[in-house]
Coordinates of C-alpha atoms in Angstrom, one line a residue:
X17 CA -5.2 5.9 39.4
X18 CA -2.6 8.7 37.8
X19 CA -2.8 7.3 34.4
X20 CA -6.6 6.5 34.6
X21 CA -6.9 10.1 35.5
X22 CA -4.7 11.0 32.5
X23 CA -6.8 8.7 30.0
X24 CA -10.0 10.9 31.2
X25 CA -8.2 14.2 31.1
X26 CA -7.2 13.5 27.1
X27 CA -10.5 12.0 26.1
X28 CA -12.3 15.0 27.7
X29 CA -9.5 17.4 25.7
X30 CA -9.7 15.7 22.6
X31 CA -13.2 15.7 22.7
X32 CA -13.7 19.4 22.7
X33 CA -10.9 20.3 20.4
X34 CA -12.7 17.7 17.9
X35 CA -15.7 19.6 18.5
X36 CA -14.4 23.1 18.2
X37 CA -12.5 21.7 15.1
X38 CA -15.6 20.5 13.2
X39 CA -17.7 23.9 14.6
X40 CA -14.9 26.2 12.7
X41 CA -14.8 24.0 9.8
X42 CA -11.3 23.4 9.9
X43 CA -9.4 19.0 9.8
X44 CA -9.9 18.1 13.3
X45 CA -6.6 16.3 13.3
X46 CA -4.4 18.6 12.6
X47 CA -6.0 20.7 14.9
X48 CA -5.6 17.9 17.7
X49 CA -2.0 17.8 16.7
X50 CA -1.4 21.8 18.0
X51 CA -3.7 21.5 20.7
X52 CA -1.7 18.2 22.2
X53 CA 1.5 19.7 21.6
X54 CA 0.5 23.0 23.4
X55 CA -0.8 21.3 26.3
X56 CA 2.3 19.0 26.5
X57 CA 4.8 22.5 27.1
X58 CA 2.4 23.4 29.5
X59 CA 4.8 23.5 33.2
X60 CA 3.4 20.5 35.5
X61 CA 2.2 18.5 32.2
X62 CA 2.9 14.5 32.7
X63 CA 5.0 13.0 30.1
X64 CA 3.2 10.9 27.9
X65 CA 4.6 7.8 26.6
X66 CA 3.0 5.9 23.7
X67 CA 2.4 2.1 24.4
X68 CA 3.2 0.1 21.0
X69 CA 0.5 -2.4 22.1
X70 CA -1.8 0.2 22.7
X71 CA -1.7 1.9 19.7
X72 CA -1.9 -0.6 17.8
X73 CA -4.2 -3.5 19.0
X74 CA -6.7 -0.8 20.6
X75 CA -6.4 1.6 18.1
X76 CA -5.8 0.6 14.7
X77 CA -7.7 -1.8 14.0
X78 CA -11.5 -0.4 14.2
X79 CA -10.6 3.0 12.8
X80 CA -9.0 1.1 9.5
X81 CA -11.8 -1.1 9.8
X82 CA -14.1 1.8 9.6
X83 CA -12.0 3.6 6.4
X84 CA -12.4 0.4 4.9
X85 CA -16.2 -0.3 5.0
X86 CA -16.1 3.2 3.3
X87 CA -14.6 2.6 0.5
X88 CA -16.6 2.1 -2.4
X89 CA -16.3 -1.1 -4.4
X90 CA -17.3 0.3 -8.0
X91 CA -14.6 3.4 -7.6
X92 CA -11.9 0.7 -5.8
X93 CA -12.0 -1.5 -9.2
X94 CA -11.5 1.2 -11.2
X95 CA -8.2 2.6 -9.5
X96 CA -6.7 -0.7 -8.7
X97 CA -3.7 -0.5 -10.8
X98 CA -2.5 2.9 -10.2
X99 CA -3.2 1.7 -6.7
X100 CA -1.4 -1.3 -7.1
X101 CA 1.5 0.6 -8.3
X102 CA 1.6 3.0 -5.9
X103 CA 1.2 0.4 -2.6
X104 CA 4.4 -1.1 -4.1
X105 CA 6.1 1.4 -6.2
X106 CA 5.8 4.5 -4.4
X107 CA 6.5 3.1 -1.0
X108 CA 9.9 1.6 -2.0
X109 CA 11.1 4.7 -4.0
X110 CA 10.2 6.9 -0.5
X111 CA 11.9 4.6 1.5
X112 CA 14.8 4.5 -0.3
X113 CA 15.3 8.8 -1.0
X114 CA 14.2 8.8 2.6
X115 CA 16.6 6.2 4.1
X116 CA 20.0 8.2 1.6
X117 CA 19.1 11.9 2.8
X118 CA 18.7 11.1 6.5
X119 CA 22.3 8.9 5.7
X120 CA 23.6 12.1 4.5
X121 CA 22.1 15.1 6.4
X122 CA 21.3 13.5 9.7
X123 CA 24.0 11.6 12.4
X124 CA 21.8 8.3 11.9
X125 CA 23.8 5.2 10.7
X126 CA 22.7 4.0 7.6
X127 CA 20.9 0.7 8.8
X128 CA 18.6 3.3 11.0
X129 CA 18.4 5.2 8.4
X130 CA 16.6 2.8 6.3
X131 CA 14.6 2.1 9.1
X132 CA 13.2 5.4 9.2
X133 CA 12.7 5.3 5.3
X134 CA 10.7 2.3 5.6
X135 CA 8.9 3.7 8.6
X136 CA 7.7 7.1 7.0
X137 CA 7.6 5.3 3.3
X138 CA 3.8 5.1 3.7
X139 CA 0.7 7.3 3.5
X140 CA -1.8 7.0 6.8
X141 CA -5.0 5.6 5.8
X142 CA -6.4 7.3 9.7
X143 CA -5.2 10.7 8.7
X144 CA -6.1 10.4 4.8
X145 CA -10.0 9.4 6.1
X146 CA -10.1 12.0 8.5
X147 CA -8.7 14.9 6.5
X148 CA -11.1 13.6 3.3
X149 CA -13.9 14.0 5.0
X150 CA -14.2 17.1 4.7
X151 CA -13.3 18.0 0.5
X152 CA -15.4 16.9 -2.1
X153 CA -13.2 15.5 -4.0
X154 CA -14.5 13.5 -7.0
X155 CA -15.4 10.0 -6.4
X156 CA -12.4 8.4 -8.3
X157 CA -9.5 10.7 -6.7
X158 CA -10.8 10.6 -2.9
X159 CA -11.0 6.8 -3.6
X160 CA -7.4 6.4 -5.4
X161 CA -6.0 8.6 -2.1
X162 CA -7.6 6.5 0.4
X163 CA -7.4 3.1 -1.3
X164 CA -3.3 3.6 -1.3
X165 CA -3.0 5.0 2.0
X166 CA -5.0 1.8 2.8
X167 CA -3.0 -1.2 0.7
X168 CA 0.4 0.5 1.1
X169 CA 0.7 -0.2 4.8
X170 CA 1.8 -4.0 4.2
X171 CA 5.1 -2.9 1.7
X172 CA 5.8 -0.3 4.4
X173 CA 5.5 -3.2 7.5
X174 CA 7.7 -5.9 5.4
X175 CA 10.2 -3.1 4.8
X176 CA 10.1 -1.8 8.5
X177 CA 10.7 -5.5 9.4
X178 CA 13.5 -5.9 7.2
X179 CA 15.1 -3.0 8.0
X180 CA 14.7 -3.8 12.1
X181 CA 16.2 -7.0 11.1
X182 CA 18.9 -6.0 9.6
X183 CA 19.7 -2.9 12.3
X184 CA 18.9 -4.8 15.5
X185 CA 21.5 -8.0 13.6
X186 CA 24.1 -5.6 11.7
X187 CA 23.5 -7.7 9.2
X188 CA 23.1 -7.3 5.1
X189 CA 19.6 -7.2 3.5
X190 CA 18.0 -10.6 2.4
X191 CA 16.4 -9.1 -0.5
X192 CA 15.0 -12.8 -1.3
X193 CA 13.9 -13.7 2.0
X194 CA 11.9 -10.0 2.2
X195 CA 9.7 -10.9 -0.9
X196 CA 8.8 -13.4 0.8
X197 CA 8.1 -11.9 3.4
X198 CA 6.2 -9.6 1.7
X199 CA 4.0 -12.3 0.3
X200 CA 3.2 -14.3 3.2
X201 CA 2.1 -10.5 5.1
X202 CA -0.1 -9.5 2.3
X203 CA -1.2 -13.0 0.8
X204 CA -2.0 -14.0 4.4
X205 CA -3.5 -11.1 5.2
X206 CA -5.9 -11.3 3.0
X207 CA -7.2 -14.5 2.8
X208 CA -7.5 -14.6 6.7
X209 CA -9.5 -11.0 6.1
X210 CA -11.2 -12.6 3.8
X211 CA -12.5 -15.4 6.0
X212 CA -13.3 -13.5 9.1
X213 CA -15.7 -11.6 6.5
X214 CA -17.2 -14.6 4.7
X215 CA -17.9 -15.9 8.4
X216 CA -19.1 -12.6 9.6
X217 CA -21.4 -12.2 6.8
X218 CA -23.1 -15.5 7.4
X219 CA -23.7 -14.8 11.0
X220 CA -24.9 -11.4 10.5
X221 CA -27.3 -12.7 7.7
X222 CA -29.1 -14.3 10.8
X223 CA -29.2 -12.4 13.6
X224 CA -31.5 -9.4 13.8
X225 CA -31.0 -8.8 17.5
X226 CA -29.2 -4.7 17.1
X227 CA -27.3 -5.7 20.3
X228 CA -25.6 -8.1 19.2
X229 CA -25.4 -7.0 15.7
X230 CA -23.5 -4.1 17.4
X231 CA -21.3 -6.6 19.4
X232 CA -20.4 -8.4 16.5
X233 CA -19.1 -5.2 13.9
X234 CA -17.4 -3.9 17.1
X235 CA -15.4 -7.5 17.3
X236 CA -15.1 -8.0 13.8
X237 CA -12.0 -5.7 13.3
X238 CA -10.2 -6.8 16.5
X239 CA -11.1 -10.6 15.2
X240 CA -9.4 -9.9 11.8
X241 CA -6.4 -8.2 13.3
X242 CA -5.6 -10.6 15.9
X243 CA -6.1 -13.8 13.7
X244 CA -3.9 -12.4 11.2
X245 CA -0.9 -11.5 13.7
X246 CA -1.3 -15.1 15.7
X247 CA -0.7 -16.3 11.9
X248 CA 2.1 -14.2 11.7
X249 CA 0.4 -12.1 8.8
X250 CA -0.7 -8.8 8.5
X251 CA -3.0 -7.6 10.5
X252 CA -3.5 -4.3 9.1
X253 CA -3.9 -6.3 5.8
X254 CA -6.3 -8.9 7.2
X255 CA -8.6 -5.5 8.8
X256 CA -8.7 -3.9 5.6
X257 CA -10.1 -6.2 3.4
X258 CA -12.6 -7.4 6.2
X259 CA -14.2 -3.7 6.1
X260 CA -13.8 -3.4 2.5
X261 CA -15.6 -6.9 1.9
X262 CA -18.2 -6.1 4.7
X263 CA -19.0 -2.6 3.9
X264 CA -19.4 -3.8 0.1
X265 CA -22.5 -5.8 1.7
X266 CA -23.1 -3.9 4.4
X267 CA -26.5 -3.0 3.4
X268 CA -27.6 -6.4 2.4
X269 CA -27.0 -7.8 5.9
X270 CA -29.1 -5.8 8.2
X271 CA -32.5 -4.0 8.0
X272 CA -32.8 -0.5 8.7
X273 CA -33.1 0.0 12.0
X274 CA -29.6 -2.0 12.8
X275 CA -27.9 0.1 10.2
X276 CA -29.0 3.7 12.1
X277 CA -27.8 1.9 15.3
X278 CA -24.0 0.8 14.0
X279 CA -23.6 4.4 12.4
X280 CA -24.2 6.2 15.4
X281 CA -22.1 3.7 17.6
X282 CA -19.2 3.7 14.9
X283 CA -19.4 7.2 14.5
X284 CA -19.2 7.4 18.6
X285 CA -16.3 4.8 18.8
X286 CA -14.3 6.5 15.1
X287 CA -14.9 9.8 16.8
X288 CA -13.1 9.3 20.1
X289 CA -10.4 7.3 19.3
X290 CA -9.6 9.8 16.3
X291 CA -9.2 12.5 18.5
X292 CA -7.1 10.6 21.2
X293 CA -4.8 9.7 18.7
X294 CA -4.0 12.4 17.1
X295 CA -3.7 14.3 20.7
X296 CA -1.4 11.9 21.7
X297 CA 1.2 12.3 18.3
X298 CA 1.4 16.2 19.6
X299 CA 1.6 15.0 23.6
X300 CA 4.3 12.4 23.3
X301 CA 6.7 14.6 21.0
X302 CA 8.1 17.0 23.9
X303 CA 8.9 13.6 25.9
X304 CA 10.7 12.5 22.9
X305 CA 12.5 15.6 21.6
X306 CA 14.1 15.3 26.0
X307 CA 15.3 12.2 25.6
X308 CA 17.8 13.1 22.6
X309 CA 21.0 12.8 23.2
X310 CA 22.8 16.5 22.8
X311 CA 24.4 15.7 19.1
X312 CA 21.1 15.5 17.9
X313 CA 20.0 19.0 18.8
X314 CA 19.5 20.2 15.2
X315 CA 16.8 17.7 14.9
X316 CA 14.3 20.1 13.2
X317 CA 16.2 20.5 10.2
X318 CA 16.4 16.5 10.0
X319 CA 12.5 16.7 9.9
X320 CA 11.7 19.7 8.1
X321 CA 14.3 17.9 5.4
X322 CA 13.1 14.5 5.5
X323 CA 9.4 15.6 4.6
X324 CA 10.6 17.9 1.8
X325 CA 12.1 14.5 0.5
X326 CA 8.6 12.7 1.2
X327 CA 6.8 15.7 -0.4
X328 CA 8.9 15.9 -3.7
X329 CA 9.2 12.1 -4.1
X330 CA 5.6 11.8 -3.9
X331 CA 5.1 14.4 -6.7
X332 CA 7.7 13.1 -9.1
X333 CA 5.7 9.7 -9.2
X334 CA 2.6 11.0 -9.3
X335 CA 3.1 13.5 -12.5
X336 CA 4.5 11.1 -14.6
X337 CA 1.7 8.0 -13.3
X338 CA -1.1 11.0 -13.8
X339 CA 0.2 11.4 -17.3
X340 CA 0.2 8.1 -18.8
X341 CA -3.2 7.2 -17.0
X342 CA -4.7 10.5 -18.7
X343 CA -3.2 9.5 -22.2
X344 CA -4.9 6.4 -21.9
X345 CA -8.3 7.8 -20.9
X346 CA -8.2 9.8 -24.2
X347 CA -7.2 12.9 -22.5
X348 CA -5.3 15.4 -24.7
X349 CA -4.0 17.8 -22.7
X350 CA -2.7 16.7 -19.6
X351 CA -4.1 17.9 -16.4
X352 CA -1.4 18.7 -13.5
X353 CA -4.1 19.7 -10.9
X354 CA -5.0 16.2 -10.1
X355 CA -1.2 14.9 -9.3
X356 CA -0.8 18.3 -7.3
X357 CA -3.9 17.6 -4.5
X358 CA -2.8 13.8 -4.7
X359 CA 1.0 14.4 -3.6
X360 CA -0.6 17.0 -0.4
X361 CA -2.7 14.7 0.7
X362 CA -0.3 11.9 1.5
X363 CA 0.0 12.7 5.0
X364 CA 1.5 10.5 7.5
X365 CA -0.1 10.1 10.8
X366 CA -0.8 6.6 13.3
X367 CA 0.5 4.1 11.2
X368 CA 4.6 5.5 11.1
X369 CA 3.9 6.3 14.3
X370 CA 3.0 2.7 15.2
X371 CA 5.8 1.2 12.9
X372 CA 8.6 3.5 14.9
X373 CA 7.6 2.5 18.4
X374 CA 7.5 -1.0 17.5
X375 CA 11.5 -0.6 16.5
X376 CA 13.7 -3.1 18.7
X377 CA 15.5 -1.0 22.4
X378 CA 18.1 -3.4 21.8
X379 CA 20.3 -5.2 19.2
X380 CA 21.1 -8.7 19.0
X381 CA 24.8 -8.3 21.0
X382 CA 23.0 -7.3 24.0
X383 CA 23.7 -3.3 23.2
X384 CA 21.1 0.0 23.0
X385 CA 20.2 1.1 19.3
X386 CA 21.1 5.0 20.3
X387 CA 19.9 6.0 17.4
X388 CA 16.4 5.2 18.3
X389 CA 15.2 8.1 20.1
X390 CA 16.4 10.1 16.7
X391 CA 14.5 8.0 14.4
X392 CA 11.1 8.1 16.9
X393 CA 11.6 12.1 16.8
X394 CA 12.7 12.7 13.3
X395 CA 9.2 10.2 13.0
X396 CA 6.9 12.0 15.0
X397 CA 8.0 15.9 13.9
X398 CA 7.3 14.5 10.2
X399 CA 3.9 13.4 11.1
X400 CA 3.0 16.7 12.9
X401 CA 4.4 18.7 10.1
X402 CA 2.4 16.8 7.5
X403 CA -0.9 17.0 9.8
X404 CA -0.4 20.5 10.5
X405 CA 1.3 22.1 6.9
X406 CA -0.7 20.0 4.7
X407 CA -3.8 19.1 6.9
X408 CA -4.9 23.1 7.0
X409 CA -3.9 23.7 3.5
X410 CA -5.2 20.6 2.0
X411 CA -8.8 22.5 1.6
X412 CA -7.5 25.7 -0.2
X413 CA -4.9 23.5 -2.6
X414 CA -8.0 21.2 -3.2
X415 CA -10.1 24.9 -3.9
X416 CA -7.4 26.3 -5.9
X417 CA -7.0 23.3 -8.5
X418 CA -10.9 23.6 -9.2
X419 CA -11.0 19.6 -9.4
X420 CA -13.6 19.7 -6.0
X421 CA -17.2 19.1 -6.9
X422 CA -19.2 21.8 -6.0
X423 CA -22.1 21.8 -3.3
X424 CA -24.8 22.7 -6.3
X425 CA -23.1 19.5 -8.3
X426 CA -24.0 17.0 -5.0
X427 CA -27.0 18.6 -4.5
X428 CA -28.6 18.0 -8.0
X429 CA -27.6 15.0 -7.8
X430 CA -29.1 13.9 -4.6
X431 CA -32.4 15.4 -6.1
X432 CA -32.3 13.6 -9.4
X433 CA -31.9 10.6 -7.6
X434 CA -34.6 11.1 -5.2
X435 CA -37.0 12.5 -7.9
X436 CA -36.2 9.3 -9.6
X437 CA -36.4 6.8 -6.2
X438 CA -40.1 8.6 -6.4
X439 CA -41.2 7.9 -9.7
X440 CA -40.4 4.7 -9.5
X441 CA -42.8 4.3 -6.0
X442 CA -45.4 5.9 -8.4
X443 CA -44.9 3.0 -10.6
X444 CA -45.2 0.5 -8.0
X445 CA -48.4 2.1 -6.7
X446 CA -50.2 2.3 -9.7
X447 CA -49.5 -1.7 -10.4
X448 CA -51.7 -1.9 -6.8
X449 CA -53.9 0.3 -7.7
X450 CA -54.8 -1.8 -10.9
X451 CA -55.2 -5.1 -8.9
X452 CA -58.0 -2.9 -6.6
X453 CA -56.7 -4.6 -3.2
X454 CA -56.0 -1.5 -1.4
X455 CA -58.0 1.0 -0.1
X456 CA -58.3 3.9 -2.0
X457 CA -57.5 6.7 0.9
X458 CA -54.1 4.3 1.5
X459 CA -54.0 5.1 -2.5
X460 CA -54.0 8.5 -1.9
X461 CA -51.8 9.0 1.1
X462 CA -48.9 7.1 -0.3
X463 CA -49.3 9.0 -3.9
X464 CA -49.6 12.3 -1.7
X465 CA -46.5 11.4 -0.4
X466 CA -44.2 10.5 -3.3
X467 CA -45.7 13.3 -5.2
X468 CA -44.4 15.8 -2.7
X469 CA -41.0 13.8 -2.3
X470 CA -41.2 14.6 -6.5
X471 CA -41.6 18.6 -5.3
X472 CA -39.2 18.2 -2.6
X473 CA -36.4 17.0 -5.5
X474 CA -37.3 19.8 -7.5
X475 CA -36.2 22.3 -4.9
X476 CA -33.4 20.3 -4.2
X477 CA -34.4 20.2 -0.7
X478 CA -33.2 17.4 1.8
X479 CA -37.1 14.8 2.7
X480 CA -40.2 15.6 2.9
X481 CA -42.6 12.8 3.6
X482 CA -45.8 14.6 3.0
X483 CA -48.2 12.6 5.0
X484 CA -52.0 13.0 6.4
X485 CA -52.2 11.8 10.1
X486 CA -56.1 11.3 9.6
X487 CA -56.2 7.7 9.1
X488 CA -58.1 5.2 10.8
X489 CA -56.0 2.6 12.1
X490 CA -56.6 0.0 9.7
X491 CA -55.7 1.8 7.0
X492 CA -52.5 3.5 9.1
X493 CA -51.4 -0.2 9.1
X494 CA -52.1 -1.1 5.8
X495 CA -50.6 2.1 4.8
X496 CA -47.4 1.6 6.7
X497 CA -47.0 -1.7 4.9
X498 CA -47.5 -0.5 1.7
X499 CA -45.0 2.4 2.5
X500 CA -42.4 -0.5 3.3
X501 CA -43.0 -2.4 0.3
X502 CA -42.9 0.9 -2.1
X503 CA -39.2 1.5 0.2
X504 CA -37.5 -2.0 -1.1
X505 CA -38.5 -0.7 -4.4
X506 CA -36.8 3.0 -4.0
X507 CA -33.8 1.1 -2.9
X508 CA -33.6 -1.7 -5.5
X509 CA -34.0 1.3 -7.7
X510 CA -31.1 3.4 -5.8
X511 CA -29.0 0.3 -6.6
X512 CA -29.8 0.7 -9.8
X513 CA -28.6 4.1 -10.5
X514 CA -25.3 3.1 -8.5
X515 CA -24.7 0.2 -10.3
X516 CA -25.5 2.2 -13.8
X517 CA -22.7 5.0 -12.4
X518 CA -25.6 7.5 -12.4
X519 CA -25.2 8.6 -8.9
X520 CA -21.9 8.7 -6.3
X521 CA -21.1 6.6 -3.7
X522 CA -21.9 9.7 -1.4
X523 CA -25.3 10.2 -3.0
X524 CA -26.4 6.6 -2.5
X525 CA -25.7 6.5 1.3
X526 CA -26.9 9.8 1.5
X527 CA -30.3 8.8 0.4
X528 CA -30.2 5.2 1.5
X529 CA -29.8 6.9 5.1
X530 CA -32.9 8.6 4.4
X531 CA -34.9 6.0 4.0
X532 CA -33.3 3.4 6.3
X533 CA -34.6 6.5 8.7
X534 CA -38.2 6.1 7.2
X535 CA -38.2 2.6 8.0
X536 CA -37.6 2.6 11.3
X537 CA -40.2 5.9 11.8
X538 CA -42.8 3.5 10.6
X539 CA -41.9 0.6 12.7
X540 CA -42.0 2.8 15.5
X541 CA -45.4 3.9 15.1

């Protein structure tokens, strides 16, 4: 009944600092971090211990799901090779300058040490979501950040695994065996991910029931995740390409009205589990720092070092990447802003966390890895320093280097491609109009309509729908059909512009939310 209690007590916590957090306009995750660790030196505060399982069969699996079905397939093929080199590249070369300065600075042997290289080797695709959510970043750099911290988890896992093995065995490093390894997590991963998708898409293509539509996109990550690991794959792998497959075709799969309901119970379910997360990391470190053994009292130097060393690593592999991928776009003088806001916001955050606690009690002789409690510490304190330092300065580095998109730039946007999404409803209507099948008053209404959504993008204000509520009902019908059929014509068009790189990723859902709201106003009448 304690811990039930204790589950209540940090939803209800979490909840309002995530509230507070988005009220001030400041990342709700970092703030989570100071507000867990505050309440956990609070006298009479229980000791909160993370659950491996818990974190990451419960957790991890619908909030990567959820970064993934974000991530927008046009800007994902254009960054897939600095991507692909970063996932691979950039995680070894951290785990390794990790793994030699806790060697040198730090009383970890150096198989743990590796371990906690490969453990903190990899950006957090949670924390990299949640902090991104509130920059606007252009399209192609919020995708390159998120798209890494999202493929990079299965390198970090087969390292993590590796380096487990060889500190739980004593034994040397199969350097062979880990490629495989490596191949088998990822490969497997993906084709199981792919699957679950494929199958999940042909169900969802024929159900139009929103309850179980809702059922089946809240199973669909667990599904992928748990398939994957009973294959002895990766499950974070197998997740990730499920939502990036499925969110690619998201809206081709429902109507309207079922996308408005699995936003808001996404949004709901992201929201919560978010913010219990990230309250735990500051919770559970106390606990940790108290079970230390009293050599390793100088444990905040080891930390505040080791993320230097993840800092300075990241940014002497971005400059030179940034260089050469600038040369090649034609660029002439090389623009250091862009490797600058990519190195501060690799944060670390669930995912090390999830990869230290799953770290053997035990070796293979029967006994205790001592060194554990160091590494889950040293692990933690890394991922609050990153949330916290870099979480509440990623906004003014992001200012500062003047690559954001400002608000006037996504607003004109929005209204050139609603002004646009009108005139070609126009179009339609005066192909009706010629055929003289339709009333002339429906005529009118609609045309009233689009030509004040036309006003409305001038302005650059948000809808308007402009309507006259003086129809008789035969007309009200034929009008709301009408206003459906001109709808699949704004969003063909909306495709249109996306697919001919005239409007964002943002801008498209922005508006397609618009009228997915439309839609189901008129089948509610």
């Amino acid at each position: 009944m304690r811990s039930v209690g204790t589950v209540l007590a940090l939803v209800v916590l979490a909840t309002v600092v995530a509230t507070f957090a988005r009220r001030w306009r400041i990342p709700a995750p970092s703030l989570l971090v100071v507000a867990g660790l505050a309440v956990a030196l609070l006298p009479g505060t229980p000791e909160i211990q993370i659950s491996p399982d818990v974190i990451g069969l419960v957790v991890l699996p619908p909030l990567l799901y959820a970064s993934a079905e974000d991530m927008p397939w046009r800007e994902l093929r254009a960054v897939w090779k600095p991507v692909g080199i970063l996932a691979i590249g950039l995680v070894l070369a951290s785990a390794a300058a990790v793994g030699m300065v806790a060697a040198l600075v730090t009383p970890l042997s150096w198989q743990m040490a590796f371990v906690l290289g490969a453990v903190l080797a990899s950006t957090d695709p949670v924390a990299v979501t949640a902090l991104g959510r509130r920059l606007a970043l252009p399209p192609r750099v919020q995708v390159l950040v998120q798209a890494e911290s999202l493929f990079n988890d299965a390198t970090s896992l087969v390292l993590v695994r590796v380096a487990a093995g060889i500190a739980v065995a004593s034994a040397a490093a199969n350097w062979g065996a880990a490629g495989g390894q490596f191949l088998l997590l990822a490969g497997g991963g993906t084709v199981i991910g792919a699957a679950v998708a494929g199958v999940i898409a042909l169900i969802r293509r024929r159900t139009e029931d929103p309850v179980l539509e809702t059922v089946i996109a809240l199973v669909t990550p667990y599904a992928a995740y748990l398939l994957a690991e009973a294959a002895h794959t990766s499950g974070v792998t197998s997740c990730v390409v499920a939502g990036v497959v499925l969110g690619g075709r998201g809206d081709r799969l429902t109507n309207a009205r079922i996308r408005l309901q699995l936003h808001a119970v996404y949004g709901t379910v992201v929201f919560l589990l978010e913010s219990v997360v990230f309250s735990l990391i500051g919770l559970a470190l106390p606990g940790e720092v108290r079970a230390l053994a009293d050599g390793d009292r100088a444990w905040p130097l080891y930390a505040l070092a080791v993320a230097v060393t993840l800092v300075a690593v990241r940014l002497l592999w971005l400059a030179p990447l940034s260089a050469v991928v600038q040369r090649k776009g034609g660029i002439g003088r090389v623009n250091w802003r862009v490797p600058m806001v990519l190195t501060w916001a690799g944060t670390r955050g669930v995912m090390p966390l999830a990869a230290a606690l799953s770290i053997p009690e035990v070796a293979r002789n029967g006994t205790t890895l001592a060194d554990r409690p160091l590494v889950l510490v040293l692990t933690t304190s890394v991922v609050v320093v990153t949330l916290v330092g870099q979480g509440f300065t990623l906004a003014p580095v992001v200012r500062a280097s003047g690559i954001a998109l400002e608000p006037a730039h996504t607003a004109r946007e929005e209204a050139q491609a609603r002004s646009r999404l009108a005139h070609a409803g126009l179009a339609r209507l005066e192909e009706l109009a010629e055929l003289e099948v339709v009333p002339d008053v429906v005529l009118d209404r609609l045309r009233r309509g689009l030509n004040a959504r036309l006003d409305d993008a001038r302005d650059r204000l948000s809808e308007s729908d402009g309507t006259d509520s003086a129809a008789t009902g035969s007309a009200d019908l034929v009008y709301r059909q009408l206003r459906r059929d001109l709808i699949a014509v704004e969003t063909a068009e909306l495709q249109r512009l996306y697919d001919a790189h005239a409007i964002s990723d943002t801008t498209r859902r922005r508006v397609q939310r618009s009228l997915d709201l439309e839609e189901a106003r008129l089948a509610d009448v």
